[in-house]
Amino acid sequence: EAEVAQSPRYKITEKSQAVAFWCDPISGHATLYWYRQILGQGPELLVQFQDESVVDDSQLPKDRFSAERLKGVDSTLKIQPAELGDSAMYLCASSLGGGQSYSGNTIYFGEGSWLTVV
Amino acid sequence: AQTVTQSQPEMSVQEAETVTLSCTYDTSESDYYLFWYKQPPSRQMILVIRQEAYKQQNATENRFSVNFQKAAKSFSLKISDSQLGDAAMYFCAYRTFGGTSYGKLTFGQGTILTVHP
């Protein structure tokens, strides 16, 4: 069964350092999401791509976070500089479509990348 | 903006018994999707069940079923014959139906389910 791949699974970094996470969605999925999940809370959307275009980054802290999906396939989320409050799970997810039809409406998640900032 | 509320931070159930998790949402849209996701301690989010808003019939998946009340904006999950493997954090989620919001998925705060042997 196809899966959303994420790496690294675990990352420990010092405050003010740069960190990057990679995501490879399920093949053929046009929509890609990055979520941040603090322990014990629900995931919050950071950025959503439709193919290579950003369609929602309203909750992305743009002074330190950036995301790209250059060829409309895999994606990278970067944090520079990392702060203590960035410690969280970063989840990548994908879906076939952007919800405009009743097919391909399920969103599939990767295993997540757990970030600890010290 | 849509909001999703799960009013039960924690629930517990005896093995083989039935438990219901509550979820309410706020929206002005008429077309949308609703989901229940399960997140075990391993952390991967797994889809449990989904419901399209236009369907009046409640969705079922084996031991999992929902009670979808569109007018009341309520979407509860019933787990029958609970098993130890059902222990996890459960999230209710709302997805917009395309348009300018491109199918944004919004989560509730989650409910921790404990299953007692």
PDB file of C-alpha atoms in Angstrom:
ATOM      1  CA  GLU A   1       0.000   0.000   0.000  1.00  0.00           C
ATOM      2  CA  ALA A   2       1.381   3.412  -0.990  1.00  0.00           C
ATOM      3  CA  GLU A   3       2.437   5.639   1.868  1.00  0.00           C
ATOM      4  CA  VAL A   4       3.503   9.189   2.573  1.00  0.00           C
ATOM      5  CA  ALA A   5       7.233   9.119   3.332  1.00  0.00           C
ATOM      6  CA  GLN A   6       8.862  11.534   5.746  1.00  0.00           C
ATOM      7  CA  SER A   7      12.412  12.035   6.984  1.00  0.00           C
ATOM      8  CA  PRO A   8      14.037  12.311   9.383  1.00  0.00           C
ATOM      9  CA  ARG A   9      11.801  10.609  11.952  1.00  0.00           C
ATOM     10  CA  TYR A  10      13.588  12.274  14.841  1.00  0.00           C
ATOM     11  CA  LYS A  11      15.713  15.401  14.975  1.00  0.00           C
ATOM     12  CA  ILE A  12      17.385  17.139  17.893  1.00  0.00           C
ATOM     13  CA  THR A  13      18.785  20.567  17.163  1.00  0.00           C
ATOM     14  CA  GLU A  14      20.140  23.489  19.119  1.00  0.00           C
ATOM     15  CA  LYS A  15      18.304  26.759  19.342  1.00  0.00           C
ATOM     16  CA  SER A  16      19.145  29.121  16.453  1.00  0.00           C
ATOM     17  CA  GLN A  17      20.242  26.291  14.167  1.00  0.00           C
ATOM     18  CA  ALA A  18      18.575  25.431  10.868  1.00  0.00           C
ATOM     19  CA  VAL A  19      16.548  22.259  10.375  1.00  0.00           C
ATOM     20  CA  ALA A  20      14.796  20.747   7.376  1.00  0.00           C
ATOM     21  CA  PHE A  21      12.168  18.068   6.891  1.00  0.00           C
ATOM     22  CA  TRP A  22      11.408  16.175   3.711  1.00  0.00           C
ATOM     23  CA  CYS A  23       8.160  14.644   2.504  1.00  0.00           C
ATOM     24  CA  ASP A  24       7.343  12.431  -0.468  1.00  0.00           C
ATOM     25  CA  PRO A  25       3.571  12.139  -0.955  1.00  0.00           C
ATOM     26  CA  ILE A  26       1.685   9.225  -2.423  1.00  0.00           C
ATOM     27  CA  SER A  27       2.308   9.083  -6.161  1.00  0.00           C
ATOM     28  CA  GLY A  28      -0.188  11.132  -8.117  1.00  0.00           C
ATOM     29  CA  HIS A  29      -1.423  13.138  -5.159  1.00  0.00           C
ATOM     30  CA  ALA A  30      -1.711  16.784  -6.170  1.00  0.00           C
ATOM     31  CA  THR A  31      -2.412  18.204  -2.728  1.00  0.00           C
ATOM     32  CA  LEU A  32       0.263  18.214  -0.021  1.00  0.00           C
ATOM     33  CA  TYR A  33      -0.061  19.492   3.527  1.00  0.00           C
ATOM     34  CA  TRP A  34       2.371  20.256   6.346  1.00  0.00           C
ATOM     35  CA  TYR A  35       0.909  20.198   9.845  1.00  0.00           C
ATOM     36  CA  ARG A  36       2.477  20.926  13.233  1.00  0.00           C
ATOM     37  CA  GLN A  37       1.285  18.914  16.213  1.00  0.00           C
ATOM     38  CA  ILE A  38       2.233  19.814  19.765  1.00  0.00           C
ATOM     39  CA  LEU A  39       2.079  16.889  22.173  1.00  0.00           C
ATOM     40  CA  GLY A  40      -1.468  16.316  23.391  1.00  0.00           C
ATOM     41  CA  GLN A  41      -3.071  18.667  20.870  1.00  0.00           C
ATOM     42  CA  GLY A  42      -4.639  18.422  17.439  1.00  0.00           C
ATOM     43  CA  PRO A  43      -2.560  19.108  14.309  1.00  0.00           C
ATOM     44  CA  GLU A  44      -2.529  22.657  12.975  1.00  0.00           C
ATOM     45  CA  LEU A  45      -2.065  23.408   9.280  1.00  0.00           C
ATOM     46  CA  LEU A  46       1.141  25.237   8.420  1.00  0.00           C
ATOM     47  CA  VAL A  47       1.035  25.164   4.622  1.00  0.00           C
ATOM     48  CA  GLN A  48      -0.952  23.534   1.831  1.00  0.00           C
ATOM     49  CA  PHE A  49       0.212  23.007  -1.735  1.00  0.00           C
ATOM     50  CA  GLN A  50      -1.842  22.326  -4.828  1.00  0.00           C
ATOM     51  CA  ASP A  51       0.742  20.887  -7.221  1.00  0.00           C
ATOM     52  CA  GLU A  52       3.687  23.311  -6.891  1.00  0.00           C
ATOM     53  CA  SER A  53       1.632  26.305  -5.752  1.00  0.00           C
ATOM     54  CA  VAL A  54       1.007  27.384  -2.173  1.00  0.00           C
ATOM     55  CA  VAL A  55      -2.747  27.740  -1.608  1.00  0.00           C
ATOM     56  CA  ASP A  56      -2.737  28.336   2.148  1.00  0.00           C
ATOM     57  CA  ASP A  57       0.160  29.467   4.321  1.00  0.00           C
ATOM     58  CA  SER A  58      -1.789  31.743   6.608  1.00  0.00           C
ATOM     59  CA  GLN A  59      -0.526  29.994   9.768  1.00  0.00           C
ATOM     60  CA  LEU A  60       3.098  29.603   8.643  1.00  0.00           C
ATOM     61  CA  PRO A  61       5.521  31.788  10.674  1.00  0.00           C
ATOM     62  CA  LYS A  62       7.141  33.227   7.600  1.00  0.00           C
ATOM     63  CA  ASP A  63       9.961  34.960   9.426  1.00  0.00           C
ATOM     64  CA  ARG A  64      11.518  31.589  10.218  1.00  0.00           C
ATOM     65  CA  PHE A  65       9.618  28.900   8.306  1.00  0.00           C
ATOM     66  CA  SER A  66       9.699  28.207   4.591  1.00  0.00           C
ATOM     67  CA  ALA A  67       8.262  25.451   2.446  1.00  0.00           C
ATOM     68  CA  GLU A  68       8.676  24.487  -1.167  1.00  0.00           C
ATOM     69  CA  ARG A  69       7.419  21.900  -3.611  1.00  0.00           C
ATOM     70  CA  LEU A  70       9.395  22.817  -6.691  1.00  0.00           C
ATOM     71  CA  LYS A  71       8.274  20.113  -9.124  1.00  0.00           C
ATOM     72  CA  GLY A  72       4.914  19.463  -7.565  1.00  0.00           C
ATOM     73  CA  VAL A  73       6.019  16.151  -6.098  1.00  0.00           C
ATOM     74  CA  ASP A  74       8.148  16.030  -2.928  1.00  0.00           C
ATOM     75  CA  SER A  75       8.371  18.909  -0.484  1.00  0.00           C
ATOM     76  CA  THR A  76      10.756  20.411   2.041  1.00  0.00           C
ATOM     77  CA  LEU A  77       9.865  22.352   5.182  1.00  0.00           C
ATOM     78  CA  LYS A  78      12.662  24.460   6.667  1.00  0.00           C
ATOM     79  CA  ILE A  79      13.017  26.246   9.974  1.00  0.00           C
ATOM     80  CA  GLN A  80      15.751  28.848  10.441  1.00  0.00           C
ATOM     81  CA  PRO A  81      16.506  29.726  13.153  1.00  0.00           C
ATOM     82  CA  ALA A  82      14.866  27.091  15.320  1.00  0.00           C
ATOM     83  CA  GLU A  83      13.371  28.213  18.632  1.00  0.00           C
ATOM     84  CA  LEU A  84      12.482  26.218  21.741  1.00  0.00           C
ATOM     85  CA  GLY A  85       8.775  26.612  20.974  1.00  0.00           C
ATOM     86  CA  ASP A  86       9.213  24.819  17.655  1.00  0.00           C
ATOM     87  CA  SER A  87       9.554  21.473  19.439  1.00  0.00           C
ATOM     88  CA  ALA A  88       6.693  19.417  18.011  1.00  0.00           C
ATOM     89  CA  MET A  89       5.747  16.703  15.549  1.00  0.00           C
ATOM     90  CA  TYR A  90       5.718  17.843  11.922  1.00  0.00           C
ATOM     91  CA  LEU A  91       3.251  15.852   9.887  1.00  0.00           C
ATOM     92  CA  CYS A  92       3.099  15.650   6.130  1.00  0.00           C
ATOM     93  CA  ALA A  93      -0.081  14.532   4.393  1.00  0.00           C
ATOM     94  CA  SER A  94      -1.370  14.223   0.859  1.00  0.00           C
ATOM     95  CA  SER A  95      -4.570  13.722  -1.055  1.00  0.00           C
ATOM     96  CA  LEU A  96      -5.500  13.023  -4.653  1.00  0.00           C
ATOM     97  CA  GLY A  97      -7.466  16.233  -5.029  1.00  0.00           C
ATOM     98  CA  GLY A  98      -8.163  19.488  -3.274  1.00  0.00           C
ATOM     99  CA  GLY A  99     -11.612  18.477  -2.191  1.00  0.00           C
ATOM    100  CA  GLN A 100     -13.454  19.794  -5.225  1.00  0.00           C
ATOM    101  CA  SER A 101     -15.141  16.491  -5.882  1.00  0.00           C
ATOM    102  CA  TYR A 102     -16.338  13.565  -3.883  1.00  0.00           C
ATOM    103  CA  SER A 103     -13.553  11.361  -5.148  1.00  0.00           C
ATOM    104  CA  GLY A 104     -10.018  11.469  -3.798  1.00  0.00           C
ATOM    105  CA  ASN A 105     -11.168  13.347  -0.751  1.00  0.00           C
ATOM    106  CA  THR A 106      -9.322  11.334   1.873  1.00  0.00           C
ATOM    107  CA  ILE A 107      -6.120  12.782   3.294  1.00  0.00           C
ATOM    108  CA  TYR A 108      -3.321  10.338   4.115  1.00  0.00           C
ATOM    109  CA  PHE A 109      -0.624  11.060   6.680  1.00  0.00           C
ATOM    110  CA  GLY A 110       3.019  10.125   7.017  1.00  0.00           C
ATOM    111  CA  GLU A 111       4.588   8.914  10.260  1.00  0.00           C
ATOM    112  CA  GLY A 112       5.757  12.402  11.135  1.00  0.00           C
ATOM    113  CA  SER A 113       9.057  14.050  12.023  1.00  0.00           C
ATOM    114  CA  TRP A 114       9.591  14.692  15.718  1.00  0.00           C
ATOM    115  CA  LEU A 115      11.640  17.842  16.424  1.00  0.00           C
ATOM    116  CA  THR A 116      13.254  18.661  19.742  1.00  0.00           C
ATOM    117  CA  VAL A 117      14.954  22.043  20.088  1.00  0.00           C
ATOM    118  CA  VAL A 118      17.413  22.337  22.979  1.00  0.00           C
TER     119      VAL A 118
ATOM    120  CA  ALA B   1     -13.424  29.849   9.483  1.00  0.00           C
ATOM    121  CA  GLN B   2     -14.495  26.383  10.437  1.00  0.00           C
ATOM    122  CA  THR B   3     -13.971  25.111  13.979  1.00  0.00           C
ATOM    123  CA  VAL B   4     -14.150  21.594  15.376  1.00  0.00           C
ATOM    124  CA  THR B   5     -14.809  20.911  19.057  1.00  0.00           C
ATOM    125  CA  GLN B   6     -14.268  17.688  20.941  1.00  0.00           C
ATOM    126  CA  SER B   7     -15.594  18.236  24.448  1.00  0.00           C
ATOM    127  CA  GLN B   8     -14.277  14.999  25.958  1.00  0.00           C
ATOM    128  CA  PRO B   9     -10.518  15.196  26.614  1.00  0.00           C
ATOM    129  CA  GLU B  10     -10.507  11.602  27.887  1.00  0.00           C
ATOM    130  CA  MET B  11     -12.825   8.612  27.714  1.00  0.00           C
ATOM    131  CA  SER B  12     -12.520   5.056  28.941  1.00  0.00           C
ATOM    132  CA  VAL B  13     -14.293   1.820  28.116  1.00  0.00           C
ATOM    133  CA  GLN B  14     -14.175  -1.800  29.132  1.00  0.00           C
ATOM    134  CA  GLU B  15     -13.064  -4.305  26.540  1.00  0.00           C
ATOM    135  CA  ALA B  16     -16.040  -5.598  24.484  1.00  0.00           C
ATOM    136  CA  GLU B  17     -18.222  -2.665  25.531  1.00  0.00           C
ATOM    137  CA  THR B  18     -19.424   0.278  23.438  1.00  0.00           C
ATOM    138  CA  VAL B  19     -18.207   3.860  23.661  1.00  0.00           C
ATOM    139  CA  THR B  20     -19.257   7.065  21.903  1.00  0.00           C
ATOM    140  CA  LEU B  21     -16.954   9.994  21.221  1.00  0.00           C
ATOM    141  CA  SER B  22     -18.514  13.398  20.622  1.00  0.00           C
ATOM    142  CA  CYS B  23     -17.696  16.058  18.058  1.00  0.00           C
ATOM    143  CA  THR B  24     -19.372  19.285  17.017  1.00  0.00           C
ATOM    144  CA  TYR B  25     -18.344  21.700  14.301  1.00  0.00           C
ATOM    145  CA  ASP B  26     -19.180  25.132  13.090  1.00  0.00           C
ATOM    146  CA  THR B  27     -19.547  25.976   9.417  1.00  0.00           C
ATOM    147  CA  SER B  28     -21.608  28.009   7.004  1.00  0.00           C
ATOM    148  CA  GLU B  29     -21.001  25.604   4.131  1.00  0.00           C
ATOM    149  CA  SER B  30     -23.506  23.050   2.891  1.00  0.00           C
ATOM    150  CA  ASP B  31     -21.028  20.658   1.270  1.00  0.00           C
ATOM    151  CA  TYR B  32     -18.097  19.264   3.236  1.00  0.00           C
ATOM    152  CA  TYR B  33     -16.507  16.086   4.550  1.00  0.00           C
ATOM    153  CA  LEU B  34     -16.119  14.828   8.089  1.00  0.00           C
ATOM    154  CA  PHE B  35     -13.556  12.343   9.311  1.00  0.00           C
ATOM    155  CA  TRP B  36     -12.493  10.488  12.387  1.00  0.00           C
ATOM    156  CA  TYR B  37      -8.781   9.763  12.622  1.00  0.00           C
ATOM    157  CA  LYS B  38      -7.010   7.536  15.130  1.00  0.00           C
ATOM    158  CA  GLN B  39      -3.500   8.277  16.367  1.00  0.00           C
ATOM    159  CA  PRO B  40      -1.942   5.437  18.392  1.00  0.00           C
ATOM    160  CA  PRO B  41       1.172   5.968  20.498  1.00  0.00           C
ATOM    161  CA  SER B  42       3.248   5.240  17.373  1.00  0.00           C
ATOM    162  CA  ARG B  43       1.953   8.625  16.212  1.00  0.00           C
ATOM    163  CA  GLN B  44       0.832   7.883  12.643  1.00  0.00           C
ATOM    164  CA  MET B  45      -2.599   9.300  11.899  1.00  0.00           C
ATOM    165  CA  ILE B  46      -4.900   6.582  10.568  1.00  0.00           C
ATOM    166  CA  LEU B  47      -8.272   7.164   8.936  1.00  0.00           C
ATOM    167  CA  VAL B  48     -11.101   5.441  10.822  1.00  0.00           C
ATOM    168  CA  ILE B  49     -14.205   6.595   8.986  1.00  0.00           C
ATOM    169  CA  ARG B  50     -15.447   9.380   6.719  1.00  0.00           C
ATOM    170  CA  GLN B  51     -18.782  10.986   5.967  1.00  0.00           C
ATOM    171  CA  GLU B  52     -19.853  13.165   3.050  1.00  0.00           C
ATOM    172  CA  ALA B  53     -22.217  15.911   4.150  1.00  0.00           C
ATOM    173  CA  TYR B  54     -24.688  15.295   1.321  1.00  0.00           C
ATOM    174  CA  LYS B  55     -25.265  11.719   2.450  1.00  0.00           C
ATOM    175  CA  GLN B  56     -28.019  11.325   5.027  1.00  0.00           C
ATOM    176  CA  GLN B  57     -27.060   7.735   5.738  1.00  0.00           C
ATOM    177  CA  ASN B  58     -24.568   7.359   8.558  1.00  0.00           C
ATOM    178  CA  ALA B  59     -21.244   5.800   7.589  1.00  0.00           C
ATOM    179  CA  THR B  60     -20.169   2.471   9.079  1.00  0.00           C
ATOM    180  CA  GLU B  61     -16.871   0.586   8.966  1.00  0.00           C
ATOM    181  CA  ASN B  62     -17.007  -2.745  10.760  1.00  0.00           C
ATOM    182  CA  ARG B  63     -17.149  -1.898  14.500  1.00  0.00           C
ATOM    183  CA  PHE B  64     -17.059   1.853  13.873  1.00  0.00           C
ATOM    184  CA  SER B  65     -20.117   3.929  13.031  1.00  0.00           C
ATOM    185  CA  VAL B  66     -21.061   7.566  13.138  1.00  0.00           C
ATOM    186  CA  ASN B  67     -24.133   9.541  14.087  1.00  0.00           C
ATOM    187  CA  PHE B  68     -24.183  12.481  11.683  1.00  0.00           C
ATOM    188  CA  GLN B  69     -26.663  15.208  12.573  1.00  0.00           C
ATOM    189  CA  LYS B  70     -26.199  17.904   9.922  1.00  0.00           C
ATOM    190  CA  ALA B  71     -28.670  20.419  11.341  1.00  0.00           C
ATOM    191  CA  ALA B  72     -27.149  20.124  14.792  1.00  0.00           C
ATOM    192  CA  LYS B  73     -23.605  20.102  13.317  1.00  0.00           C
ATOM    193  CA  SER B  74     -22.800  17.017  15.323  1.00  0.00           C
ATOM    194  CA  PHE B  75     -20.660  14.051  14.289  1.00  0.00           C
ATOM    195  CA  SER B  76     -20.144  11.382  16.955  1.00  0.00           C
ATOM    196  CA  LEU B  77     -18.177   8.151  16.656  1.00  0.00           C
ATOM    197  CA  LYS B  78     -19.441   4.898  18.135  1.00  0.00           C
ATOM    198  CA  ILE B  79     -17.017   2.054  18.719  1.00  0.00           C
ATOM    199  CA  SER B  80     -18.700  -1.278  19.353  1.00  0.00           C
ATOM    200  CA  ASP B  81     -17.081  -4.353  20.890  1.00  0.00           C
ATOM    201  CA  SER B  82     -14.081  -2.271  21.971  1.00  0.00           C
ATOM    202  CA  GLN B  83     -10.682  -3.912  21.687  1.00  0.00           C
ATOM    203  CA  LEU B  84      -7.383  -3.164  23.404  1.00  0.00           C
ATOM    204  CA  GLY B  85      -6.003  -2.041  20.058  1.00  0.00           C
ATOM    205  CA  ASP B  86      -8.588   0.726  19.901  1.00  0.00           C
ATOM    206  CA  ALA B  87      -6.718   2.640  22.605  1.00  0.00           C
ATOM    207  CA  ALA B  88      -5.449   5.842  21.013  1.00  0.00           C
ATOM    208  CA  MET B  89      -6.071   9.552  20.580  1.00  0.00           C
ATOM    209  CA  TYR B  90      -9.078  10.118  18.317  1.00  0.00           C
ATOM    210  CA  PHE B  91      -9.441  13.253  16.241  1.00  0.00           C
ATOM    211  CA  CYS B  92     -12.540  14.580  14.567  1.00  0.00           C
ATOM    212  CA  ALA B  93     -11.753  16.555  11.427  1.00  0.00           C
ATOM    213  CA  TYR B  94     -13.638  18.755   8.972  1.00  0.00           C
ATOM    214  CA  ARG B  95     -12.648  19.217   5.353  1.00  0.00           C
ATOM    215  CA  THR B  96     -13.968  21.980   3.149  1.00  0.00           C
ATOM    216  CA  PHE B  97     -15.394  21.124  -0.246  1.00  0.00           C
ATOM    217  CA  GLY B  98     -12.854  22.707  -2.547  1.00  0.00           C
ATOM    218  CA  GLY B  99     -13.411  26.234  -3.765  1.00  0.00           C
ATOM    219  CA  THR B 100     -11.004  28.888  -2.581  1.00  0.00           C
ATOM    220  CA  SER B 101     -10.111  26.924   0.543  1.00  0.00           C
ATOM    221  CA  TYR B 102      -8.824  23.979  -1.525  1.00  0.00           C
ATOM    222  CA  GLY B 103     -10.030  21.271   0.823  1.00  0.00           C
ATOM    223  CA  LYS B 104      -8.460  22.487   4.071  1.00  0.00           C
ATOM    224  CA  LEU B 105      -8.607  19.906   6.880  1.00  0.00           C
ATOM    225  CA  THR B 106      -9.276  21.266  10.379  1.00  0.00           C
ATOM    226  CA  PHE B 107      -8.864  19.081  13.464  1.00  0.00           C
ATOM    227  CA  GLY B 108     -10.476  19.050  16.873  1.00  0.00           C
ATOM    228  CA  GLN B 109      -8.451  18.896  20.066  1.00  0.00           C
ATOM    229  CA  GLY B 110      -8.645  15.130  20.335  1.00  0.00           C
ATOM    230  CA  THR B 111     -10.046  12.575  22.781  1.00  0.00           C
ATOM    231  CA  ILE B 112      -7.781  10.060  24.509  1.00  0.00           C
ATOM    232  CA  LEU B 113      -9.499   6.672  24.603  1.00  0.00           C
ATOM    233  CA  THR B 114      -8.394   4.117  27.185  1.00  0.00           C
ATOM    234  CA  VAL B 115      -9.580   0.505  26.896  1.00  0.00           C
ATOM    235  CA  HIS B 116      -9.565  -1.539  30.086  1.00  0.00           C
ATOM    236  CA  PRO B 117      -9.191  -5.340  29.886  1.00  0.00           C
TER     237      PRO B 117
END
